[in-house]
PDB file of C-alpha atoms in Angstrom:
ATOM      1  CA  MET A   1      99.850  86.125 105.038  1.00  0.00           C
ATOM      2  CA  ASP A   2     100.998  86.447 101.438  1.00  0.00           C
ATOM      3  CA  ILE A   3     100.648  89.551  99.267  1.00  0.00           C
ATOM      4  CA  ALA A   4      97.702  88.197  97.277  1.00  0.00           C
ATOM      5  CA  SER A   5      95.700  87.293 100.384  1.00  0.00           C
ATOM      6  CA  ARG A   6      96.475  90.650 101.994  1.00  0.00           C
ATOM      7  CA  ILE A   7      95.258  92.589  98.946  1.00  0.00           C
ATOM      8  CA  ILE A   8      92.065  90.537  98.776  1.00  0.00           C
ATOM      9  CA  GLU A   9      91.423  91.007 102.497  1.00  0.00           C
ATOM     10  CA  LEU A  10      91.917  94.767 102.360  1.00  0.00           C
ATOM     11  CA  ARG A  11      89.925  95.105  99.138  1.00  0.00           C
ATOM     12  CA  LYS A  12      86.973  93.224 100.596  1.00  0.00           C
ATOM     13  CA  ASN A  13      87.161  95.194 103.862  1.00  0.00           C
ATOM     14  CA  ILE A  14      86.376  98.378 101.992  1.00  0.00           C
ATOM     15  CA  GLY A  15      83.812  96.752  99.721  1.00  0.00           C
ATOM     16  CA  PHE A  16      85.624  96.914  96.386  1.00  0.00           C
ATOM     17  CA  ASN A  17      85.540  94.265  93.725  1.00  0.00           C
ATOM     18  CA  THR A  18      88.666  93.538  91.684  1.00  0.00           C
ATOM     19  CA  ASN A  19      87.602  95.779  88.811  1.00  0.00           C
ATOM     20  CA  GLN A  20      86.921  98.762  91.098  1.00  0.00           C
ATOM     21  CA  LEU A  21      90.288  98.467  92.806  1.00  0.00           C
ATOM     22  CA  ALA A  22      92.117  98.094  89.494  1.00  0.00           C
ATOM     23  CA  LYS A  23      90.478 101.260  88.161  1.00  0.00           C
ATOM     24  CA  LEU A  24      91.209 103.233  91.331  1.00  0.00           C
ATOM     25  CA  ALA A  25      94.818 102.018  91.363  1.00  0.00           C
ATOM     26  CA  ASN A  26      95.152 102.832  87.653  1.00  0.00           C
ATOM     27  CA  ILE A  27      96.323  99.327  86.782  1.00  0.00           C
ATOM     28  CA  SER A  28      94.767  96.800  84.444  1.00  0.00           C
ATOM     29  CA  TYR A  29      92.188  94.347  85.688  1.00  0.00           C
ATOM     30  CA  SER A  30      94.311  91.482  84.371  1.00  0.00           C
ATOM     31  CA  THR A  31      97.353  92.648  86.346  1.00  0.00           C
ATOM     32  CA  LEU A  32      95.385  92.826  89.581  1.00  0.00           C
ATOM     33  CA  TYR A  33      93.705  89.498  88.852  1.00  0.00           C
ATOM     34  CA  GLU A  34      97.076  87.818  88.310  1.00  0.00           C
ATOM     35  CA  VAL A  35      98.409  89.331  91.551  1.00  0.00           C
ATOM     36  CA  GLU A  36      95.351  88.282  93.548  1.00  0.00           C
ATOM     37  CA  THR A  37      95.459  84.734  92.189  1.00  0.00           C
ATOM     38  CA  GLY A  38      99.176  84.451  92.939  1.00  0.00           C
ATOM     39  CA  LYS A  39     100.158  84.013  89.297  1.00  0.00           C
ATOM     40  CA  LYS A  40     102.255  87.157  89.399  1.00  0.00           C
ATOM     41  CA  GLN A  41     104.100  89.124  92.081  1.00  0.00           C
ATOM     42  CA  PRO A  42     103.519  92.878  91.846  1.00  0.00           C
ATOM     43  CA  SER A  43     106.391  95.292  91.407  1.00  0.00           C
ATOM     44  CA  VAL A  44     106.928  97.720  94.267  1.00  0.00           C
ATOM     45  CA  TYR A  45     105.495 100.440  92.026  1.00  0.00           C
ATOM     46  CA  THR A  46     102.326  98.426  91.335  1.00  0.00           C
ATOM     47  CA  LEU A  47     101.933  97.477  94.985  1.00  0.00           C
ATOM     48  CA  GLU A  48     102.316 101.124  95.986  1.00  0.00           C
ATOM     49  CA  LYS A  49      99.537 102.072  93.534  1.00  0.00           C
ATOM     50  CA  ILE A  50      97.315  99.359  95.016  1.00  0.00           C
ATOM     51  CA  CYS A  51      98.067 100.528  98.557  1.00  0.00           C
ATOM     52  CA  THR A  52      97.278 104.142  97.658  1.00  0.00           C
ATOM     53  CA  ALA A  53      93.956 103.027  96.202  1.00  0.00           C
ATOM     54  CA  LEU A  54      93.263 101.099  99.409  1.00  0.00           C
ATOM     55  CA  GLY A  55      94.084 104.162 101.513  1.00  0.00           C
ATOM     56  CA  ILE A  56      97.150 102.693 103.216  1.00  0.00           C
ATOM     57  CA  THR A  57     100.920 102.960 102.996  1.00  0.00           C
ATOM     58  CA  LEU A  58     103.294 100.175 102.031  1.00  0.00           C
ATOM     59  CA  SER A  59     104.361 100.057 105.663  1.00  0.00           C
ATOM     60  CA  GLU A  60     100.780  99.531 106.788  1.00  0.00           C
ATOM     61  CA  PHE A  61     100.330  96.854 104.127  1.00  0.00           C
ATOM     62  CA  PHE A  62     103.184  94.796 105.550  1.00  0.00           C
ATOM     63  CA  SER A  63     102.344  95.527 109.186  1.00  0.00           C
ATOM     64  CA  ASP A  64     101.255  92.537 111.263  1.00  0.00           C
ATOM     65  CA  THR A  65      98.492  94.533 112.869  1.00  0.00           C
ATOM     66  CA  GLN A  66      96.102  96.862 111.128  1.00  0.00           C
ATOM     67  CA  GLU A  67      95.246  99.366 113.841  1.00  0.00           C
ATOM     68  CA  GLN A  68      92.888 101.402 111.748  1.00  0.00           C
ATOM     69  CA  GLU A  69      90.498 100.677 108.925  1.00  0.00           C
ATOM     70  CA  PRO A  70      91.459 101.801 105.427  1.00  0.00           C
ATOM     71  CA  LEU A  71      90.120 105.235 104.569  1.00  0.00           C
ATOM     72  CA  PRO A  72      86.792 105.375 102.748  1.00  0.00           C
ATOM     73  CA  PRO A  73      87.073 106.468  99.091  1.00  0.00           C
ATOM     74  CA  GLU A  74      85.585 109.905  99.831  1.00  0.00           C
ATOM     75  CA  VAL A  75      88.208 110.618 102.493  1.00  0.00           C
ATOM     76  CA  ARG A  76      91.013 109.471 100.182  1.00  0.00           C
ATOM     77  CA  GLN A  77      89.732 111.862  97.495  1.00  0.00           C
ATOM     78  CA  ILE A  78      89.764 114.731  99.988  1.00  0.00           C
ATOM     79  CA  CYS A  79      93.290 113.808 101.115  1.00  0.00           C
ATOM     80  CA  GLU A  80      94.538 113.864  97.534  1.00  0.00           C
ATOM     81  CA  LYS A  81      93.050 117.327  97.018  1.00  0.00           C
ATOM     82  CA  VAL A  82      94.479 118.595 100.309  1.00  0.00           C
ATOM     83  CA  LYS A  83      97.981 117.490  99.270  1.00  0.00           C
ATOM     84  CA  GLN A  84      97.791 119.964  96.394  1.00  0.00           C
ATOM     85  CA  LEU A  85      96.886 123.007  98.503  1.00  0.00           C
ATOM     86  CA  SER A  86      99.306 125.808  99.256  1.00  0.00           C
ATOM     87  CA  PRO A  87     100.322 126.397 102.904  1.00  0.00           C
ATOM     88  CA  ASP A  88      98.022 129.438 103.113  1.00  0.00           C
ATOM     89  CA  LYS A  89      95.034 127.483 101.827  1.00  0.00           C
ATOM     90  CA  LEU A  90      95.835 124.663 104.260  1.00  0.00           C
ATOM     91  CA  LYS A  91      95.583 127.149 107.138  1.00  0.00           C
ATOM     92  CA  VAL A  92      92.188 128.309 105.896  1.00  0.00           C
ATOM     93  CA  LEU A  93      90.963 124.740 105.464  1.00  0.00           C
ATOM     94  CA  ASN A  94      92.183 123.844 108.945  1.00  0.00           C
ATOM     95  CA  ALA A  95      90.274 126.805 110.416  1.00  0.00           C
ATOM     96  CA  VAL A  96      87.115 125.775 108.568  1.00  0.00           C
ATOM     97  CA  LEU A  97      87.442 122.192 109.806  1.00  0.00           C
ATOM     98  CA  ASP A  98      87.949 123.408 113.378  1.00  0.00           C
ATOM     99  CA  THR A  99      84.754 125.437 113.054  1.00  0.00           C
ATOM    100  CA  TRP A 100      82.793 122.468 111.696  1.00  0.00           C
ATOM    101  CA  LYS A 101      84.216 120.140 114.327  1.00  0.00           C
ATOM    102  CA  GLY A 102      82.862 122.419 117.061  1.00  0.00           C
ATOM    103  CA  GLU A 103      79.273 122.212 115.767  1.00  0.00           C
TER     104      GLU A 103
END
């Protein structure tokens, strides 16, 4: 499968249209459109932005098998916030999640 087809497949799997994905990836609609139509090959930087918006890594993008579904947008937002927490706050969050998981 080529890059354009893979992006389209993943984008549709999570229910995004081209404009939504472009906004989330912080790239122009025209850039994404040209990539998806095969008129342009994305740079590694652009592809990494697209993958982040899709909730996957570059490695997962090029993997032959997709073992898990891309993360929903809400989960990706939480992950981005968690990345910014200090180690002490991560411990607190982990304890809270353990408590909620046990409910």
